[in-house]
Amino acid sequence: MFELTNLVSLFSNRLFRIPDYQRGYAWEKSEIEDFWRDITNLRDGKNHYTGVLTLEKISNEVVKNWSEDKWLIDGRGYTAFYIVDGQQRITTSIILIKAIIDITFNKYESSDLNYSTLKEITETYVYKKNEKSKLQSCIFSYEKGNPSYYYFMSKILGVPDVLDIHIENTKYTQNLEFAYDYFYKNLNQMSFDEIQDIFRIVSQRMLFNMYFIGDDLDIFVTFETMNNRGKPLSVLELLKNRLIYLSSMFLDDDGQADELRKQINNGWKDVYHYLGKNKNKPLNDDIFLAYHTNLFFPDNNELTYEYDYRKKGIYYSKYLLNNYYTTDNITNGNIEISDILKFIRSIKKSVYNWYVLNNESEYRGHERTRRILISINDGKRTSSQHSSNNFKNEKINELSLLLLALLNNECEDIQLRKILKLINTYEFLKMFIVLDKEKENYYGRKKEDSDEFFICYSDYFKEVINQKVCNLEKRLTECINSFQTNENVKRTIKYFFESGFYQTKFPIKYFFVQYERYLSHKSQAGISKLDYEGLLSDGWFYRNNIEHIFPQRGRNDYWTSQLLNKSHEQIYLLKNSLGNLVIINEVKNSKLANLPFPEKKAKGFIHGNYSENELLKYDQWTILEITDRGMNLLKFMIENWDLNILNNDRDKVELLGLSNWY
């Protein structure tokens, strides 16, 4: 049955709860702005059609256990409803009303709004308090099992005496916070009369098409079919609903099905806590689920490493929702409670390690292990411009999948560090060592052309899942040794001697970020002077932040006097030698440009990052200083990546491209 109504009528003697199978508050900036625009642009005398609000009356069996609300339901004749569809719009309306209440009280010290007291408005839309029993009932809220329940009560509705220990911060609570702050900020710029107009619009002139679901409809199926309305649900959100639905199909003689439902809610609470824990870099729902699905079903040939971001991960989502977690598999006994519990335990473990993998500073093991993990991730960001929130190459990153499997293993830190160190060395050698006469390094080569150097990580992550890492360790060691043969090292020296380091495929920015991290750690200051991820995010081919200390176009006497009687080749290799390059702020780069070295020190390097500060020990900048710094950088390279190359100074000077200067 459909019924067009406003909030005043809708909230007459009714309680509303968002059930546990629903996602949290998903609206973000664009949806909030659209909602606000609809209200502020509404002309006088006109109503705004807000959308369908689908409600399910909550059974007496459920509400009889609501101890905080019985006084309203039994004593005041309130009826309780689940919101099946339309929760984003109705939640936004309540957030706005609460912001109106607060701004009216805080800014105008008024207790009335549109001929109603703030107490009356609060008790109509927010919460009521029984003065005798001290019980507090939210008029509109999440069901208690929802991860946003306590946050919404305390931080948005302002219900007193909610313990902070119960409050979980997730990406959904961040959205709630943003919506409230957005409305409060905009209301704060309005006059009292304008605020009253906004309240009148939201409470009286925004109309919902109210629809009541009968007992003959399956509520979980109804919820899934309504996914196309409003902001679509992610696969992760749909999966939660599906698992709760399947939990209701098990016989519950001993309470296992109820316990399963609790575990599903608790598992998803952890998932959304960690996906949204870093407010500056929230992690994408479906990308995480794509990785976990490949990890949890390693032997299933129906899955693929392809991820089509335009079709929201169609491959793994079809498998989860259409092939595996289905009613037929429950009915046929192919899936039991224990199978779903195993999935929940796995996704809880994986989401924490996925968070750590994308926020390495949170790693709780040894500092050296954490630094190696950072170096590996920096390499991924550089070589493939990989992001945990965007599949630009539409593929699961096999190295990320392997790393997630390693972290899930919970092996001893020293064992994990050993494997990570080998991976870090292997990944660097792929970028550094030249493999053929055409001066091409590893990237861009076909697998069949480089079998002795190539590792397909997907061949090993299944073994890692089963805590067998010896074959991976052996293969990494073989490949590292193959890279470091005399022939490859000689070819690499020749390549950089002829080409220099700046205009080649050497990952110059990645290398200098690692050196800057090393100097930062060495300083023990605990302060980062560069935006590492920002520098690496545009890939290794962009060198805007790499400064030539001896400038490429040095025209004043300080620089030109050093180049007398030198060949074009000598000059080119000097300027592009490793020791003559330093990572620097891009804006500063253009300002320093052609200045003599003493002025560069005084006007730039002294105020710069750790790599720039290190240059202050040099008084002048000539071939001697460039060679000295280049040798120090090669020493760092060999030690940092545990390389077995360049065992004599002659090879090092030749690699730096400076042997024809001596």
XYZ file of C-alpha atoms in Angstrom:
662
model
C 0.000 0.000 0.000
C 1.366 3.437 -0.954
C 0.780 6.593 1.063
C 2.261 10.061 0.470
C 3.286 11.656 3.775
C 5.634 14.180 5.381
C 7.893 13.724 8.399
C 5.386 15.219 10.823
C 2.873 12.492 9.993
C 5.497 9.797 9.499
C 6.926 10.261 13.001
C 3.557 10.223 14.743
C 3.665 7.397 17.321
C 6.206 5.376 15.358
C 9.690 4.075 16.094
C 12.072 3.366 13.224
C 15.048 1.026 13.140
C 17.541 0.316 10.384
C 17.955 -3.486 10.498
C 21.275 -5.266 10.806
C 21.276 -6.527 7.212
C 21.321 -2.932 5.939
C 24.547 -1.121 5.189
C 25.464 1.978 7.163
C 25.158 5.601 6.048
C 26.634 5.620 2.527
C 25.885 9.153 1.345
C 28.947 11.266 0.719
C 29.600 14.858 -0.267
C 27.847 14.834 -3.662
C 24.642 13.260 -2.317
C 24.598 15.591 0.715
C 25.055 18.639 -1.510
C 22.224 17.494 -3.804
C 19.925 16.995 -0.792
C 20.748 20.464 0.567
C 20.252 22.016 -2.866
C 16.813 20.404 -3.173
C 15.772 21.992 0.125
C 17.229 25.462 -0.373
C 15.927 25.738 -3.950
C 12.361 24.694 -3.135
C 9.963 27.468 -4.097
C 7.273 28.755 -1.758
C 4.096 26.734 -1.797
C 5.739 23.748 -3.474
C 6.420 20.308 -2.004
C 9.415 18.100 -2.760
C 8.966 14.422 -3.608
C 11.770 12.741 -1.662
C 11.259 9.151 -2.760
C 9.918 5.781 -1.658
C 10.166 4.759 1.979
C 9.604 1.028 2.383
C 8.690 -0.144 5.886
C 8.245 -3.529 7.554
C 6.350 -3.758 10.827
C 8.550 -5.377 13.461
C 7.009 -8.474 15.001
C 5.981 -8.681 18.646
C 8.495 -11.517 19.083
C 11.290 -9.057 18.360
C 10.060 -5.931 20.133
C 9.297 -7.774 23.373
C 13.067 -7.904 23.919
C 13.516 -4.144 23.484
C 13.764 -3.264 27.170
C 14.612 0.416 26.531
C 11.573 0.915 24.277
C 8.817 -1.088 25.971
C 7.538 1.968 27.836
C 6.808 3.652 24.473
C 5.490 0.583 22.663
C 3.354 -0.851 25.472
C 2.626 2.312 27.424
C 2.291 4.987 24.730
C 1.032 2.901 21.805
C 4.051 3.370 19.529
C 4.513 0.966 16.599
C 8.008 -0.132 15.553
C 9.091 -0.452 11.922
C 12.173 -1.586 10.040
C 13.281 0.686 7.187
C 13.833 -1.648 4.247
C 14.433 1.002 1.599
C 14.975 4.756 1.808
C 17.182 4.782 4.873
C 19.769 7.153 3.320
C 17.135 9.851 2.695
C 15.396 9.494 6.047
C 18.711 9.359 7.936
C 19.839 12.543 6.183
C 16.575 14.257 7.151
C 17.062 13.362 10.827
C 20.695 14.520 10.774
C 19.543 17.855 9.367
C 16.820 18.204 12.009
C 19.356 17.485 14.768
C 21.729 20.107 13.305
C 18.803 22.595 13.267
C 18.064 21.855 16.934
C 21.698 22.331 17.902
C 22.312 25.543 15.931
C 19.091 27.044 17.284
C 20.141 26.332 20.846
C 23.852 27.171 20.498
C 23.694 30.297 18.322
C 20.321 31.847 19.081
C 19.775 30.482 22.597
C 16.182 29.899 21.609
C 13.996 27.159 23.004
C 11.341 27.481 20.278
C 11.234 26.772 16.579
C 8.091 27.205 14.434
C 5.854 27.337 17.526
C 7.306 24.103 18.912
C 9.809 23.872 21.732
C 13.180 22.261 21.038
C 12.234 19.649 23.650
C 9.090 18.778 21.689
C 11.034 18.563 18.418
C 13.685 16.389 20.033
C 11.065 14.026 21.436
C 9.298 13.823 18.061
C 12.321 13.040 15.875
C 15.323 12.236 18.056
C 14.740 10.566 21.427
C 12.401 10.521 24.409
C 13.328 10.083 28.028
C 11.122 8.560 30.727
C 11.760 10.739 33.755
C 10.525 8.094 36.210
C 12.394 5.054 34.920
C 15.234 7.083 33.321
C 14.854 4.933 30.187
C 15.827 6.594 26.884
C 14.328 5.585 23.553
C 15.587 6.726 20.159
C 12.740 7.534 17.803
C 14.922 6.775 14.795
C 18.103 4.723 15.014
C 20.031 1.713 13.864
C 19.296 -1.698 15.266
C 21.620 -2.570 18.103
C 23.713 -5.014 16.055
C 24.616 -2.358 13.499
C 28.209 -1.019 13.834
C 26.922 2.573 13.582
C 24.405 2.181 16.441
C 26.397 3.724 19.299
C 28.087 6.372 17.154
C 24.762 7.582 15.771
C 23.192 7.702 19.240
C 26.048 9.572 20.884
C 27.723 11.732 18.235
C 24.753 12.583 16.002
C 21.605 12.331 18.123
C 23.360 13.482 21.288
C 21.737 10.841 23.500
C 23.400 11.206 26.919
C 25.255 8.472 28.832
C 26.408 6.425 25.812
C 29.775 4.922 26.737
C 32.595 5.794 24.317
C 33.997 2.262 24.589
C 31.088 1.070 22.460
C 31.689 3.586 19.661
C 33.222 2.200 16.447
C 34.708 4.467 13.794
C 34.056 3.219 10.258
C 33.689 4.757 6.817
C 29.953 4.954 7.544
C 30.437 6.906 10.769
C 32.745 9.250 8.869
C 29.902 9.863 6.432
C 27.542 10.583 9.344
C 30.038 13.043 10.795
C 30.500 14.787 7.438
C 26.741 15.159 6.890
C 26.172 16.683 10.333
C 29.143 19.067 10.003
C 28.048 20.079 6.501
C 24.533 20.971 7.629
C 25.687 22.718 10.796
C 28.200 24.833 8.862
C 25.600 25.914 6.287
C 22.947 26.617 8.923
C 25.453 28.696 10.841
C 25.516 31.145 7.925
C 21.741 31.642 8.014
C 19.470 33.926 9.963
C 17.043 32.510 12.521
C 14.099 33.026 10.144
C 15.931 31.162 7.369
C 16.611 28.262 9.728
C 12.928 28.128 10.624
C 12.114 27.949 6.908
C 14.544 25.034 6.469
C 12.926 23.187 9.375
C 9.467 23.802 7.938
C 10.556 22.395 4.566
C 12.248 19.270 5.912
C 9.452 18.420 8.364
C 6.367 19.415 6.352
C 7.105 19.804 2.644
C 9.395 16.866 1.884
C 7.042 14.028 0.960
C 7.818 10.319 1.143
C 5.913 7.667 -0.780
C 5.389 5.312 2.149
C 5.030 1.623 1.344
C 4.347 -1.155 3.869
C 5.668 -4.663 3.167
C 3.305 -7.521 3.990
C 4.190 -10.788 5.703
C 3.962 -12.658 2.398
C 7.176 -11.058 1.031
C 10.673 -12.323 1.852
C 12.328 -9.264 3.360
C 15.902 -10.210 2.392
C 15.008 -10.838 -1.249
C 13.010 -7.597 -1.279
C 16.035 -5.717 0.033
C 18.326 -7.105 -2.682
C 15.889 -6.245 -5.473
C 15.687 -2.650 -4.222
C 19.437 -2.196 -4.604
C 19.031 -0.251 -7.854
C 17.335 2.650 -6.098
C 19.462 5.523 -4.792
C 23.177 4.821 -4.333
C 23.839 1.180 -5.337
C 25.108 -1.195 -2.679
C 28.613 -2.547 -2.991
C 29.116 -6.291 -3.399
C 30.411 -6.356 0.170
C 27.166 -4.820 1.419
C 25.059 -7.217 -0.632
C 27.100 -10.144 0.647
C 26.374 -9.225 4.256
C 22.650 -9.195 3.535
C 22.933 -12.531 1.719
C 24.786 -14.200 4.588
C 22.234 -12.957 7.134
C 19.488 -14.244 4.871
C 21.165 -17.646 4.635
C 21.609 -17.745 8.419
C 17.815 -17.586 8.765
C 17.490 -20.787 6.733
C 19.320 -22.991 9.247
C 17.314 -24.840 11.878
C 17.967 -23.092 15.176
C 17.304 -25.728 17.794
C 20.455 -24.918 19.733
C 20.807 -21.199 18.962
C 23.612 -21.630 16.398
C 21.797 -19.662 13.702
C 21.311 -16.696 16.046
C 24.968 -16.881 16.993
C 25.922 -16.988 13.301
C 23.942 -13.811 12.664
C 25.788 -12.106 15.527
C 29.130 -13.244 14.112
C 28.213 -11.888 10.666
C 27.344 -8.498 12.168
C 30.505 -8.462 14.289
C 32.603 -9.488 11.291
C 31.245 -6.700 9.105
C 31.701 -4.258 11.963
C 35.431 -5.093 11.914
C 35.517 -4.901 8.119
C 34.084 -1.396 7.966
C 36.132 -0.269 10.946
C 39.404 -1.066 9.174
C 38.314 -0.021 5.681
C 37.499 3.427 7.050
C 40.055 3.701 9.856
C 42.401 5.958 7.907
C 40.118 8.918 7.170
C 42.598 10.347 4.674
C 42.826 7.104 2.705
C 39.673 4.994 3.126
C 39.878 1.606 1.425
C 37.458 0.494 -1.257
C 34.886 -2.171 -0.241
C 34.846 -4.218 -3.376
C 38.555 -4.133 -4.102
C 39.222 -5.591 -0.658
C 36.544 -8.235 -1.226
C 38.086 -9.129 -4.607
C 41.419 -9.854 -2.922
C 39.871 -11.764 -0.044
C 37.727 -13.863 -2.386
C 40.764 -14.951 -4.404
C 42.540 -15.717 -1.138
C 39.668 -17.658 0.429
C 38.919 -19.717 -2.691
C 42.454 -20.325 -4.043
C 41.577 -23.558 -5.879
C 38.443 -22.329 -7.616
C 38.858 -22.069 -11.366
C 35.716 -19.944 -11.720
C 37.588 -16.986 -10.283
C 39.978 -14.815 -12.226
C 42.536 -12.165 -11.437
C 40.713 -9.789 -13.758
C 38.767 -6.994 -12.058
C 36.573 -4.869 -14.267
C 36.067 -1.678 -12.232
C 33.391 -0.492 -14.660
C 31.291 -3.574 -13.864
C 32.097 -3.550 -10.134
C 34.170 -6.712 -10.062
C 31.660 -8.761 -12.012
C 33.713 -11.964 -11.921
C 34.088 -12.525 -8.203
C 30.698 -10.971 -7.345
C 28.920 -13.438 -9.628
C 30.730 -16.291 -7.960
C 29.924 -15.177 -4.411
C 26.297 -14.181 -4.905
C 25.148 -16.348 -7.820
C 27.219 -19.513 -7.505
C 28.351 -20.071 -3.926
C 26.343 -18.304 -1.232
C 22.954 -19.374 -2.568
C 19.796 -20.855 -1.064
C 20.308 -24.020 -3.120
C 23.647 -24.657 -1.446
C 21.989 -24.331 1.959
C 19.072 -26.558 1.012
C 21.362 -29.218 -0.497
C 23.662 -29.172 2.516
C 26.663 -27.941 0.517
C 27.143 -25.041 2.930
C 26.829 -25.419 6.693
C 27.035 -22.942 9.570
C 30.677 -23.857 10.098
C 31.493 -22.880 6.479
C 30.068 -19.399 6.891
C 31.797 -18.992 10.257
C 35.091 -19.940 8.602
C 34.514 -17.226 5.978
C 33.739 -14.659 8.688
C 36.919 -15.499 10.638
C 38.931 -15.233 7.447
C 37.497 -11.893 6.339
C 38.088 -10.409 9.804
C 41.728 -11.460 9.729
C 42.173 -10.359 6.121
C 40.676 -6.893 6.564
C 43.076 -6.092 9.406
C 46.068 -7.235 7.359
C 44.728 -5.424 4.272
C 44.603 -2.286 6.374
C 48.196 -2.864 7.563
C 49.330 -3.582 4.011
C 47.983 -0.190 2.932
C 49.017 1.617 6.136
C 52.433 0.131 6.875
C 53.031 2.323 9.924
C 50.411 0.194 11.728
C 52.499 -2.981 11.406
C 53.092 -4.257 14.939
C 56.177 -6.382 14.310
C 59.841 -5.444 14.147
C 60.754 -2.012 12.785
C 63.073 -3.553 10.163
C 60.236 -5.704 8.825
C 57.981 -2.670 8.619
C 60.596 -0.717 6.649
C 60.992 -3.551 4.124
C 57.211 -3.726 3.708
C 57.161 0.024 3.030
C 59.913 -0.361 0.430
C 57.976 -3.106 -1.391
C 54.790 -1.030 -1.426
C 56.709 2.000 -2.682
C 57.965 -0.151 -5.547
C 54.410 -1.207 -6.414
C 53.223 2.387 -6.395
C 56.088 3.365 -8.671
C 56.120 0.575 -11.214
C 52.404 -0.008 -11.735
C 50.882 3.126 -10.218
C 48.938 0.606 -8.138
C 46.352 1.965 -5.754
C 44.223 0.125 -3.214
C 41.282 2.187 -4.330
C 41.673 2.118 -8.098
C 42.484 -0.705 -10.509
C 43.889 1.286 -13.372
C 45.186 -1.903 -15.012
C 41.980 -3.823 -14.229
C 43.892 -6.699 -12.628
C 44.375 -8.065 -9.160
C 47.950 -7.209 -8.200
C 49.485 -10.637 -7.618
C 52.213 -9.268 -5.367
C 49.588 -7.608 -3.138
C 47.704 -10.900 -2.995
C 50.875 -12.729 -1.976
C 51.685 -10.131 0.695
C 48.168 -10.418 2.116
C 48.573 -14.202 2.273
C 51.924 -13.802 4.052
C 50.472 -11.434 6.653
C 47.498 -13.753 7.170
C 49.903 -16.583 7.924
C 50.844 -15.056 11.275
C 54.337 -16.541 10.946
C 57.223 -15.414 13.128
C 58.398 -11.899 12.363
C 61.919 -13.066 11.552
C 60.587 -15.566 8.986
C 58.303 -12.947 7.439
C 61.202 -10.496 7.276
C 63.372 -13.013 5.444
C 60.758 -13.561 2.717
C 59.964 -9.845 2.425
C 63.647 -9.038 2.103
C 63.973 -11.470 -0.803
C 60.867 -10.014 -2.473
C 62.224 -6.485 -2.017
C 65.564 -7.430 -3.587
C 63.914 -9.279 -6.459
C 61.526 -6.415 -7.222
C 64.372 -3.889 -7.242
C 66.568 -6.012 -9.486
C 63.683 -6.296 -11.957
C 63.757 -2.512 -12.271
C 67.537 -2.057 -12.179
C 69.332 -4.889 -13.964
C 69.473 -4.699 -17.784
C 68.679 -8.079 -19.324
C 69.346 -7.731 -23.053
C 71.382 -5.873 -25.577
C 68.498 -3.633 -26.562
C 68.894 -1.913 -23.195
C 65.497 -3.026 -21.939
C 65.052 -3.902 -18.289
C 62.558 -6.429 -16.932
C 59.331 -4.476 -17.364
C 57.669 -4.867 -20.735
C 59.320 -8.236 -21.427
C 57.231 -11.291 -22.096
C 57.264 -14.120 -19.574
C 58.539 -16.681 -22.100
C 61.512 -14.424 -22.905
C 62.665 -14.314 -19.282
C 61.798 -17.646 -17.639
C 64.982 -17.775 -15.608
C 64.207 -14.354 -14.108
C 60.440 -14.511 -13.876
C 58.286 -15.309 -10.835
C 54.552 -15.757 -11.180
C 53.430 -14.955 -7.637
C 50.064 -16.619 -8.184
C 51.909 -19.954 -8.463
C 53.051 -19.592 -4.868
C 50.382 -17.834 -2.861
C 48.383 -21.082 -2.534
C 51.400 -22.639 -0.817
C 51.762 -19.564 1.370
C 48.117 -19.942 2.456
C 49.044 -23.437 3.659
C 52.075 -22.000 5.486
C 54.586 -23.513 3.065
C 56.976 -20.767 2.030
C 60.107 -22.819 1.314
C 59.436 -23.127 -2.445
C 58.814 -19.377 -2.750
C 61.996 -18.681 -0.828
C 63.944 -21.040 -3.080
C 62.552 -19.538 -6.299
C 63.218 -15.968 -5.173
C 66.799 -16.871 -4.339
C 67.286 -18.524 -7.759
C 65.932 -15.500 -9.607
C 68.005 -13.050 -7.576
C 71.149 -15.049 -8.328
C 70.214 -15.203 -12.032
C 69.828 -11.440 -12.142
C 73.244 -10.928 -10.581
C 75.317 -13.004 -13.020
C 78.474 -11.390 -14.365
C 76.934 -10.998 -17.826
C 73.915 -9.071 -16.566
C 75.981 -6.900 -14.242
C 78.428 -6.034 -17.030
C 75.544 -5.198 -19.363
C 73.992 -2.983 -16.672
C 77.279 -1.129 -16.052
C 77.683 -0.548 -19.787
C 74.112 0.685 -20.106
C 74.334 3.303 -17.369
C 77.867 4.287 -18.415
C 76.473 5.158 -21.844
C 73.129 6.627 -20.771
C 73.404 8.024 -17.257
C 70.707 7.580 -14.607
C 68.316 10.400 -15.324
C 67.019 9.705 -18.840
C 66.759 5.916 -18.431
C 64.249 3.435 -17.048
C 66.078 3.356 -13.738
C 63.400 4.011 -11.061
C 65.111 7.191 -9.969
C 62.273 8.582 -7.880
C 61.690 5.267 -6.099
C 65.413 4.977 -5.355
C 65.687 8.456 -3.879
C 62.489 8.024 -1.832
C 64.088 4.944 -0.260
C 67.253 6.914 0.397
C 65.247 9.741 1.971
C 63.412 7.204 4.170
C 66.785 5.748 5.185
C 68.174 9.159 6.147
C 64.958 9.994 8.029
C 65.208 6.775 10.039
C 68.906 7.395 10.655
C 68.186 10.869 12.006
C 65.793 9.427 14.644
C 63.803 12.647 14.345
C 60.607 10.803 13.476
C 59.606 13.532 11.005
C 58.860 12.995 7.311
C 59.925 15.903 5.113
C 58.455 14.548 1.876
C 55.065 13.288 0.750
C 56.345 9.861 -0.231
C 53.118 8.446 -1.646
C 52.359 11.628 -3.544
C 55.804 11.574 -5.137
C 55.451 7.961 -6.240
C 51.845 8.041 -7.369
C 52.577 9.422 -10.845
C 54.984 6.593 -11.685
C 58.707 6.484 -12.287
C 58.742 8.268 -15.663
C 57.885 11.673 -14.162
C 60.983 13.293 -12.732
C 59.670 16.731 -11.790
C 61.038 16.389 -8.251
C 64.550 15.296 -9.261
C 67.031 18.155 -9.144
C 70.325 18.239 -11.037
C 72.699 19.749 -8.490
C 75.123 20.562 -11.308
C 72.374 22.066 -13.503
C 71.542 20.708 -16.942
C 71.785 24.225 -18.373
C 74.271 25.886 -16.051
C 75.258 29.163 -17.682
C 77.034 31.167 -14.975
C 80.801 31.043 -14.466
C 80.617 28.788 -11.412
C 79.394 25.912 -13.578
C 80.818 26.671 -17.037
C 84.389 27.024 -15.715
C 84.360 23.327 -14.742
C 83.446 22.180 -18.264
C 86.316 23.682 -20.239
C 87.858 21.205 -22.675
C 85.285 18.544 -21.780
C 83.442 16.589 -24.452
C 79.675 16.640 -24.879
C 79.557 12.999 -23.713
C 81.570 13.742 -20.554
C 79.353 16.691 -19.675
C 76.147 14.734 -20.304
C 77.224 11.800 -18.111
C 78.449 14.101 -15.331
C 75.142 15.932 -15.134
C 73.083 12.723 -15.251
C 75.265 10.699 -12.913
C 73.548 9.283 -9.820
C 75.560 11.423 -7.408
C 74.470 14.650 -9.121
C 70.769 14.006 -8.546
C 68.699 14.762 -5.455
C 65.001 14.540 -4.680
C 63.515 17.921 -3.917
C 60.284 19.889 -3.701
C 59.052 20.614 -7.236
C 58.436 24.324 -6.595
C 61.880 24.744 -5.137
C 63.344 22.899 -8.126
C 62.566 25.736 -10.533
C 63.802 28.390 -8.106
C 67.203 26.775 -7.473
C 67.854 25.861 -11.113
C 70.992 27.733 -12.249
C 72.272 29.096 -8.934
C 75.908 28.384 -7.938
C 76.233 25.548 -5.428
C 76.966 27.765 -2.363
C 73.778 29.721 -3.072
C 71.765 26.541 -3.591
C 72.903 25.444 -0.133
C 72.035 28.736 1.537
C 68.706 29.364 -0.207
C 67.374 25.848 -0.655
C 69.156 22.808 0.687
C 69.484 24.115 4.240
C 65.684 24.287 4.508
C 65.026 21.066 2.629
C 64.605 17.359 3.256
C 67.187 14.975 4.684
C 68.774 14.307 1.280
C 69.195 18.050 0.719
C 70.539 18.564 4.243
C 73.180 15.911 3.589
C 74.602 18.104 0.793
C 75.481 20.805 3.325
C 78.674 18.905 4.223
C 80.131 19.791 0.797
C 81.735 23.219 0.296
C 81.828 23.038 -3.501
C 80.274 20.895 -6.213
C 82.725 19.422 -8.704
C 83.516 16.018 -10.223
C 85.086 15.020 -6.894
C 81.953 15.675 -4.842
C 79.710 14.079 -7.470
C 81.868 10.953 -7.431
C 81.980 10.831 -3.642
C 78.224 11.139 -3.299
C 77.634 8.662 -6.115
C 79.827 6.082 -4.383
C 77.896 6.596 -1.137
C 74.598 6.133 -2.957
C 75.825 2.905 -4.551
C 76.905 1.679 -1.133
C 73.388 2.385 0.127
C 71.910 0.551 -2.881
C 74.011 -2.556 -2.291
C 73.278 -2.673 1.443
C 69.603 -1.724 1.277
C 68.688 -4.347 -1.327
C 71.310 -6.885 -0.208
C 72.956 -6.993 -3.640
C 75.986 -9.068 -4.593
C 77.330 -6.816 -7.341
C 79.919 -4.053 -7.867
C 82.643 -5.529 -5.726
C 85.340 -3.012 -6.763
C 85.507 0.777 -7.013
C 86.420 0.720 -10.706
C 83.082 -0.909 -11.617
C 81.245 1.568 -9.414
C 82.853 4.610 -11.039
C 82.106 3.145 -14.476
C 78.461 2.520 -13.521
C 78.254 6.156 -12.420
C 79.400 7.139 -15.930
C 82.430 9.022 -14.612
C 85.410 6.812 -15.552
C 86.287 8.990 -18.559
C 86.723 11.968 -16.211
C 89.719 10.351 -14.514
